[in-house]
Structure formats: C-alpha cells, structure tokens
Short mmCIF file of C-alpha atoms in Angstrom, two decimals:
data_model
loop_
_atom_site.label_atom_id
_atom_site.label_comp_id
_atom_site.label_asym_id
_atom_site.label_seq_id
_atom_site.Cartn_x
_atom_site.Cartn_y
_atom_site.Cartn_z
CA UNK A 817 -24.61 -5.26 11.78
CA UNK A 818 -25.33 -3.33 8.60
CA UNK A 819 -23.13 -2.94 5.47
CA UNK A 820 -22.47 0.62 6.14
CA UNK A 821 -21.72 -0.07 9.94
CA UNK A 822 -18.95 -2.71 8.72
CA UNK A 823 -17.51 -0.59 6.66
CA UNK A 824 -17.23 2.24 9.19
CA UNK A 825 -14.98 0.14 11.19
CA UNK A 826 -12.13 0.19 8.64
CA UNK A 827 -10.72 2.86 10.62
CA UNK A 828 -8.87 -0.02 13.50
CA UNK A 829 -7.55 -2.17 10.38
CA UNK A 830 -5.31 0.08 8.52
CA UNK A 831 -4.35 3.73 9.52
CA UNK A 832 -4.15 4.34 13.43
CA UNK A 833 -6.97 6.42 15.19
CA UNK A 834 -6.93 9.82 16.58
CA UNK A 835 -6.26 8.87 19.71
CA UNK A 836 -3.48 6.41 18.57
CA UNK A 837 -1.47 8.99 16.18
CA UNK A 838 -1.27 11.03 19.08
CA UNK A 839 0.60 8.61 21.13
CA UNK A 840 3.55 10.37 23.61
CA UNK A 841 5.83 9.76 26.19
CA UNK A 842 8.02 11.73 28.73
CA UNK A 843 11.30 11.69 27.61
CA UNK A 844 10.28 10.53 23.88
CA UNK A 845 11.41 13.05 21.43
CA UNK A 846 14.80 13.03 23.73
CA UNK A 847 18.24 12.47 22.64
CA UNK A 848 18.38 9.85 25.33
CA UNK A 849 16.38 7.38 26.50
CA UNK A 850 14.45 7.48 29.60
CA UNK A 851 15.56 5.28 32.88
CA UNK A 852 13.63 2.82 31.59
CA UNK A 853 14.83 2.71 28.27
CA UNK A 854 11.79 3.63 26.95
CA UNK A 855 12.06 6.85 24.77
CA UNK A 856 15.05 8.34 23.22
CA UNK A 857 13.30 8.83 20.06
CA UNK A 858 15.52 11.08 18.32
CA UNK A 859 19.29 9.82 19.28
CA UNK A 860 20.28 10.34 15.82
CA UNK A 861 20.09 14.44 16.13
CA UNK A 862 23.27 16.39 17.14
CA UNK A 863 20.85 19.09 18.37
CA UNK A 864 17.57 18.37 19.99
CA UNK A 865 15.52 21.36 18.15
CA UNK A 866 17.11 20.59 14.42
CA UNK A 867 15.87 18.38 12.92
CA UNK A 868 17.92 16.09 10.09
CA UNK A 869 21.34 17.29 12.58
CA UNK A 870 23.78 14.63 13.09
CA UNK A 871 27.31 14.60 14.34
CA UNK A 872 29.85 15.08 12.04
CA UNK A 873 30.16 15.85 8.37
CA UNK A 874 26.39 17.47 7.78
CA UNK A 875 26.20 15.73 3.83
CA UNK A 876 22.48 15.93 3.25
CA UNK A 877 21.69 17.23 -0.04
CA UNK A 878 18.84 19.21 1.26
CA UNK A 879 18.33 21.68 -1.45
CA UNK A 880 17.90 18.23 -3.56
CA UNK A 881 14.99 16.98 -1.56
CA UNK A 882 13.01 19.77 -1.59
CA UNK A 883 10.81 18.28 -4.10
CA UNK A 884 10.23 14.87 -2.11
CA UNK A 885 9.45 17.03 0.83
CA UNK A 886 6.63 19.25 -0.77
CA UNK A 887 5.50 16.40 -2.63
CA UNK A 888 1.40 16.09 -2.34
CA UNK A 889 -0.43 13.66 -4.48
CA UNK A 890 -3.47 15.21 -6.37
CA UNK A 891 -6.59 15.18 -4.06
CA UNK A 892 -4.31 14.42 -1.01
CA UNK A 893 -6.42 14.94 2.34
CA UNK A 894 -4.13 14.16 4.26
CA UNK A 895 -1.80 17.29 5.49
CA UNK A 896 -0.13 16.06 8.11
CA UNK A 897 3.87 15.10 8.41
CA UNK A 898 4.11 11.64 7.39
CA UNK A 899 4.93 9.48 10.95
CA UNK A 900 8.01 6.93 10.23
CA UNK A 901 8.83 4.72 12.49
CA UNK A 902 13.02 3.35 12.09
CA UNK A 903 13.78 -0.24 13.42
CA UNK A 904 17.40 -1.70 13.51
CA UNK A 905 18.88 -4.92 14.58
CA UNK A 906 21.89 -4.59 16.29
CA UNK A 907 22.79 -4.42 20.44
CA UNK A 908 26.30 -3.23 19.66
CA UNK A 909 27.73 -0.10 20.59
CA UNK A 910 29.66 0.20 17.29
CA UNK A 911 26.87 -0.94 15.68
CA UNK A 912 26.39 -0.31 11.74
CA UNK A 913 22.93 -1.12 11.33
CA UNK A 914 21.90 1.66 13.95
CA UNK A 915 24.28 4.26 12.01
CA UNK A 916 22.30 3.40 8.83
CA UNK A 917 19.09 3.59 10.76
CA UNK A 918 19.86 6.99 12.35
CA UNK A 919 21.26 8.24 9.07
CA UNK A 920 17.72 7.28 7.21
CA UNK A 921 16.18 9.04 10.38
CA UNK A 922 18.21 12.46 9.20
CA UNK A 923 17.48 12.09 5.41
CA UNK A 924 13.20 11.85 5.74
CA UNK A 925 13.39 14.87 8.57
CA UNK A 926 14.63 17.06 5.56
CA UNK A 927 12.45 15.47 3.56
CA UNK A 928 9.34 16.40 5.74
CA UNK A 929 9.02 13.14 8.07
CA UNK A 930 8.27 12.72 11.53
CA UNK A 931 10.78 10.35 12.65
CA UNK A 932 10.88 8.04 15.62
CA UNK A 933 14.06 5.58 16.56
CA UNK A 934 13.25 2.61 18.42
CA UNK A 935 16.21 1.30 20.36
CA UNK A 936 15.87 -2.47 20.92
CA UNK A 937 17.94 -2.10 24.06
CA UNK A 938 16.22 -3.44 26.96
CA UNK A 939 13.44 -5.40 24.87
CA UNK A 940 12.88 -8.78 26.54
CA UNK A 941 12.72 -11.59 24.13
CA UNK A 942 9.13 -12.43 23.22
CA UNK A 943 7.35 -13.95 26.09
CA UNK A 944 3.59 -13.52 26.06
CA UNK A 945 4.04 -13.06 29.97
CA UNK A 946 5.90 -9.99 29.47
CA UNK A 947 3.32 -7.89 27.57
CA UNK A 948 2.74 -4.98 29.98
CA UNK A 949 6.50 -4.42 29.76
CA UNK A 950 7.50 -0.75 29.34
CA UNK A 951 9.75 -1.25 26.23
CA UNK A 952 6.94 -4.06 24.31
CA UNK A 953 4.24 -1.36 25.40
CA UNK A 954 6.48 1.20 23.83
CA UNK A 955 7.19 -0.37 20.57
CA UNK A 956 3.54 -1.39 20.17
CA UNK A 957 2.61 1.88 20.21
CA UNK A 958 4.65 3.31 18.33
CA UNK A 959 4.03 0.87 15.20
CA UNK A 960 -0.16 1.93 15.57
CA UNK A 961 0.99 5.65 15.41
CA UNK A 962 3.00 5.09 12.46
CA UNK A 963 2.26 5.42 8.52
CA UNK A 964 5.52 3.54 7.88
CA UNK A 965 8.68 1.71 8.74
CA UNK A 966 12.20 1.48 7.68
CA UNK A 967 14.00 -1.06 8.86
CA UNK A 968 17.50 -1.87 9.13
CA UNK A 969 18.61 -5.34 9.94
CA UNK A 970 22.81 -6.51 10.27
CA UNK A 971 22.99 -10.02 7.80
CA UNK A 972 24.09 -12.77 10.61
CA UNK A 973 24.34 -15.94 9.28
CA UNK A 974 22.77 -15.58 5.98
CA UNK A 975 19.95 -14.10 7.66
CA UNK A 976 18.42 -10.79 9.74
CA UNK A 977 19.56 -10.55 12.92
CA UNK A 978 17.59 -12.19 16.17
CA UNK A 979 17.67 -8.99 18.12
CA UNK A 980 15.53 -7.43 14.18
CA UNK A 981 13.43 -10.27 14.58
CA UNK A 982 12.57 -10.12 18.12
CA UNK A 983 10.94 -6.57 17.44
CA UNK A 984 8.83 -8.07 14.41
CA UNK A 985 7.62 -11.01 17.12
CA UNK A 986 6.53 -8.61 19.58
CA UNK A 987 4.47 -6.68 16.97
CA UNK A 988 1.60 -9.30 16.90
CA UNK A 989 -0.77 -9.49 12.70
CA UNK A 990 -3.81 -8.49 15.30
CA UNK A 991 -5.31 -8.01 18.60
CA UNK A 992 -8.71 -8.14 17.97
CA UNK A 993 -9.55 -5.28 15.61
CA UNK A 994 -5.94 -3.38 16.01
CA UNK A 995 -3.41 -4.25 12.83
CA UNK A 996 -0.28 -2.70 14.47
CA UNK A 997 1.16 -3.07 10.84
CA UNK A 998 -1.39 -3.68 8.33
CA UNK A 999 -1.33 -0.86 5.52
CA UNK A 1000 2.00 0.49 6.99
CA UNK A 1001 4.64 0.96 4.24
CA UNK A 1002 8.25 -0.57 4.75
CA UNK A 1003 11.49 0.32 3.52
CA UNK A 1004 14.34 -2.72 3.83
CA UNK A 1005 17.91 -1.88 4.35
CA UNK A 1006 21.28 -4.37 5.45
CA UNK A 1007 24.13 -4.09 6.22
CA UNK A 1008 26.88 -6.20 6.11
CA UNK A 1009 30.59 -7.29 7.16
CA UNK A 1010 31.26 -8.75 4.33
CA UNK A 1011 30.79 -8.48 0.77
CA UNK A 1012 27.58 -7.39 -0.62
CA UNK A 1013 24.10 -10.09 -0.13
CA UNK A 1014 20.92 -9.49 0.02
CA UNK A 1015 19.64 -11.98 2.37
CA UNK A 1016 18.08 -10.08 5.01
CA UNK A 1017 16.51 -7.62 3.18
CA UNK A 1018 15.04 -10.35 1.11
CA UNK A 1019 13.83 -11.94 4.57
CA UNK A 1020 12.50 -8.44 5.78
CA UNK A 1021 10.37 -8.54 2.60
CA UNK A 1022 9.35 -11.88 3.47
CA UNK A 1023 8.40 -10.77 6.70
CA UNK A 1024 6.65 -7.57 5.36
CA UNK A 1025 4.58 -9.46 3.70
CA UNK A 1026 3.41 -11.77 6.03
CA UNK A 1027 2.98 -8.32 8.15
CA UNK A 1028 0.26 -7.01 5.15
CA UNK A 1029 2.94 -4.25 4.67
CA UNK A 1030 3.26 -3.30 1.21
CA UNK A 1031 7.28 -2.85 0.40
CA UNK A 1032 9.07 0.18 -1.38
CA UNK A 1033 10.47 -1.47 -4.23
CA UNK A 1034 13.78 -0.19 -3.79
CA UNK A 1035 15.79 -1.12 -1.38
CA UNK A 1036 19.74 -1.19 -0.01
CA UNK A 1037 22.50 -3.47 1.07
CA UNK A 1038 25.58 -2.08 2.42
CA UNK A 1039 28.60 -4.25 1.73
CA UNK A 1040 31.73 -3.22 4.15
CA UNK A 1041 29.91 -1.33 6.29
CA UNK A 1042 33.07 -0.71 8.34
CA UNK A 1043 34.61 0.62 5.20
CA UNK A 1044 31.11 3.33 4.91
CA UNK A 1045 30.70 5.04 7.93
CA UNK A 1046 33.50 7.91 9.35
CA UNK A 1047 34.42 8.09 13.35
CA UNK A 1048 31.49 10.33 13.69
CA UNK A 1049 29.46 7.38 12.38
CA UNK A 1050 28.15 9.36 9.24
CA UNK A 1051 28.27 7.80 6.16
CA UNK A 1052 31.32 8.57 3.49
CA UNK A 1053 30.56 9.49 -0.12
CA UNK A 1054 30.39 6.61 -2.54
CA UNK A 1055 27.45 4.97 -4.23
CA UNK A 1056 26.34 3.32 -1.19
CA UNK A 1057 25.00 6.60 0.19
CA UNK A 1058 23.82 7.66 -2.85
CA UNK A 1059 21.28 4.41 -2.85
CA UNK A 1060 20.53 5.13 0.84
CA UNK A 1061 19.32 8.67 -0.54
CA UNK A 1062 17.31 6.88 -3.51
CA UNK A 1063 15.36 4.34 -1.01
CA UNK A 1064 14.29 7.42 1.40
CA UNK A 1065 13.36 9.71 -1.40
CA UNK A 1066 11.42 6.72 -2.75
CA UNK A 1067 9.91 5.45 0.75
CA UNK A 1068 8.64 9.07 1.28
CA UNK A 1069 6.83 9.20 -1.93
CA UNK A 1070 5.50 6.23 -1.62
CA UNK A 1071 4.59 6.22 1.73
CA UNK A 1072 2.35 9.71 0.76
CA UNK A 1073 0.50 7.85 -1.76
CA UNK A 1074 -0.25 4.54 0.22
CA UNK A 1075 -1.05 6.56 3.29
CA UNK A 1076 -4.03 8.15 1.68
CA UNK A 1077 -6.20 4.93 0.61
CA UNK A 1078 -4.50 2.49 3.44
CA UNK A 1079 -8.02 1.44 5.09
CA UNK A 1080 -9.58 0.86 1.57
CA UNK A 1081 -6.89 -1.21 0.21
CA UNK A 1082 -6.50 -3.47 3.68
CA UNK A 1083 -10.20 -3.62 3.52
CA UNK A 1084 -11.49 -7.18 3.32
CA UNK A 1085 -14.74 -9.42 2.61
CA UNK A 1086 -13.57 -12.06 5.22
CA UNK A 1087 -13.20 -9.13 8.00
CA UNK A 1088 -16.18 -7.03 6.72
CA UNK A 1089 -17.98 -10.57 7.08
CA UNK A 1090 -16.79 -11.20 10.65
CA UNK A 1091 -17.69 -8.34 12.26
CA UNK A 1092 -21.04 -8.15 10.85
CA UNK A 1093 -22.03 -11.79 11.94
CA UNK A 1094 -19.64 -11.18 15.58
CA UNK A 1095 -19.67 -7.61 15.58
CA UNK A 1096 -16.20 -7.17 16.29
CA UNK A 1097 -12.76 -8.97 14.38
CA UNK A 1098 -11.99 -11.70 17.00
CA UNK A 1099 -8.50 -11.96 18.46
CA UNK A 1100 -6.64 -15.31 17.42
CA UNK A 1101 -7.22 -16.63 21.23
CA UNK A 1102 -10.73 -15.87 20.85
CA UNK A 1103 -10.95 -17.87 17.39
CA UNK A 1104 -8.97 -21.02 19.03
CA UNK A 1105 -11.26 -20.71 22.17
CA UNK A 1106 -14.80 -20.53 19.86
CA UNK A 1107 -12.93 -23.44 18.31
CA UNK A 1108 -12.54 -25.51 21.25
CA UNK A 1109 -15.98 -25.33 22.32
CA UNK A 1110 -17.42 -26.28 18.84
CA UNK A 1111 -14.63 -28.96 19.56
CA UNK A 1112 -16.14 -30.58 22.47
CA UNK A 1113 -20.21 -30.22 21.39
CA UNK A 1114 -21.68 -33.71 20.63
#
C-alpha cells in the first residue's frame, strides 16, 4: 500500500465516519428509555422539543454563553453541532453524579451541543461474551458518533466508581481500525459526599489518557453534593456551579478546536506502517494470534 493510500485511512482512527455520526435509534432522543433500556438520550430535558430545559429553577445564564455557542475557530470546516456524549457513574435513584451529568447536558445545549446521556442502567459488567448486548452495542456507538465526552464519576473509596469504570471497560483502545475514543475530547467532573478530593477526576484523567483522549484542562469536584443540588435536582447558586459553567464553556471551546485536526494529530508512523505492510490496523486478537504462530515455527 502506497503512502497516500495510508494516509487516506486516517478517517477510522480519529473522527467517526459518515455513516457512524449518523448513528440512531428508536426511542433515542426520548425522555425515557426504551424497554430495553437502550435510549433515553435526553432524560435531562423537562420538555422533549427544548433543548437546555430542566425541571425546576431554569438558572442557565444563556445570554452569557452566547459567545461559546457562536464560537468558530478561523478556517473551521467543520459546521456541524459539536456531538457530546455525557457518562456518569452512579445506579442510584438519588444519584448526584447523574444530576451533575444532566445539568452539563443543559449547559452545552445552550451553548450549541448535541447532547446524548448514556444511562448505565442495565449495562452488564464487562464480559467479552456479552458483546452483541443491546446496551454495550448502544454505548459503543454512541462513543464512534461522538466528538467528545464529559464524564461524571461519584468518588467511592478514594476512587471512580465501578459502575464509571465498567462503561470505560466496555469501550475497547481498538477493534481493528475503529478508535471508539481516540481524538475524542474529555471533560472530568466528581462528585462527592464528603469534603472536597480530587481523586476520581484525577483517575478519569488517568484513564483519558490511556484512552488517547486529550483532557480539558479544567475540570470540577463537587464537595457536599447533597448540600448543591435543590428537590428538583438542579443545582443551587454558589461557586460550585459557577465552575461547572467554566468547565462546559471551556470543554466546548476546546472541543471546536480539537475536533477540526483530530485525524492528523492521532495520526501515527507505527499505524501508517501497519497498514501499509498488512493493509489494515490488526485487532489485538489478531496481533496475539500472528504471535502465536510465529510462536510455534521452528
């Protein structure tokens, strides 16, 4: 394979394709998930056809995001809204990490975003048996149609949660030449029941890395999070919401600038290399197999 004809490939590493930024479902953009749990996308809207709604006190300083929404880097090609993807960590109906989420959901729809909520309800724990499972399928696609992630992750134990983590397991570094992350910007928010840490969000950097997802460098960690959030589940006025603003203003910005060179900056010599002596990037199974042979020749 040619130069040229490696390089043309860049398209699977970093940004999805046409066909995956396209990605629906029945029952996605929904207030509530599907009977499958699948779906559901945009449970953090009072009102299905308004967008940034949320029960409650309606805080969002929308006439001071105007300028992160019509934000356009110079020579930006790309026109479309930018396609976020919101993870949290939490099972719980009460749950503080998924009122964070959902509020983060609100705050990039005024600022221009295309937002989808992943509920982790109903994700099996990571079994490599359970792969055509409606929920793993789901989530999968969802990360190859995004530009970016925020994720939101309860501090248990010192640490992220293992319901957070079991979403980050299912989203595997590659299946052959698909990076479900790779080039995606992430923005890293905890919550806590405690006083303030900053132990998971530290850990969801860790793990952002090791995703190849470069990290807005600002971040939040909510200390008292029972103290934060009203009945209606929005959060109260303080300085805490005022850095949850800060973080989306800056992950939207950011996220517009990465989004435009993401295949050129994932691109690498070791890949380029591999698919023009194999002619396609090999999935890890296929490495360990082409392993195993050279293994066993005498």
């Amino acid at each position: 394979m040619s130069a040229t004809a490696a390089v043309s490939t860049r398209a699977g590493l970093g940004c999805a394709s046409a066909e995956e930024a396209a990605y629906t479902l029945d029952g996605g953009y929904a207030l509530e998930p599907n009977a499958d749990g699948t779906g559901g996308w945009l449970a953090h809207r009072a009102s299905l056809d308004l967008p940034s709604s949320g029960a409650g006190d309606d805080w969002l300083p929308r006439d001071m995001l105007e300028a992160a929404r019509d934000f356009r880097p110079a020579g930006a090609k790309l026109a479309h809204a930018p396609r976020v993807l919101v993870l949290y960590g939490s099972l719980r109906e009460s749950s503080f990490s998924r009122r964070l989420a959902h509020e983060c959901a609100r705050l990039l729809e005024a600022m221009g975003a295309d937002v989808r909520v992943f509920s982790p309800q109903g994700l099996p724990v990571r079994d490599p048996s359970l792969e055509d499972h409606p929920k793993v399928k789901e989530l999968r696609a969802l990360s190859l149609w995004s530009e970016a992630h925020v994720w939101v992750s309860p501090e248990m134990h010192g640490t992220i949660t293992g319901v957070f983590k079991n979403q980050i397991d299912w989203l595997p570094l590659n299946t052959g030449s698909v990076r479900p992350t790779q080039g995606r910007t992430a923005a890293v928010l905890q919550v806590n029941g405690g006083s303030q840490s900053f132990n998971a969000v530290n850990e969801l950097r860790r793990l952002a890395r090791w995703m190849r997802m470069p990290c807005t460098t600002n971040q939040s960690s909510v200390a008292k999070a029972w103290q934060e959030f009203d009945e209606a589940g929005r959060m109260k006025p303080g300085p805490f919401r005022e850095r949850v603003v800060d973080v989306m203003e800056e992950h939207i910005k950011f996220t517009r600038l990465m989004r435009e060179h993401a295949d050129f900056l994932v691109d690498r010599y070791s890949e380029r290399k591999e698919i023009a002596d194999k002619g396609k990037l090999l999935t890890q199974a296929e490495k360990e197999g082409a392993e195993l042979i050279e293994s066993k020749k005498p």
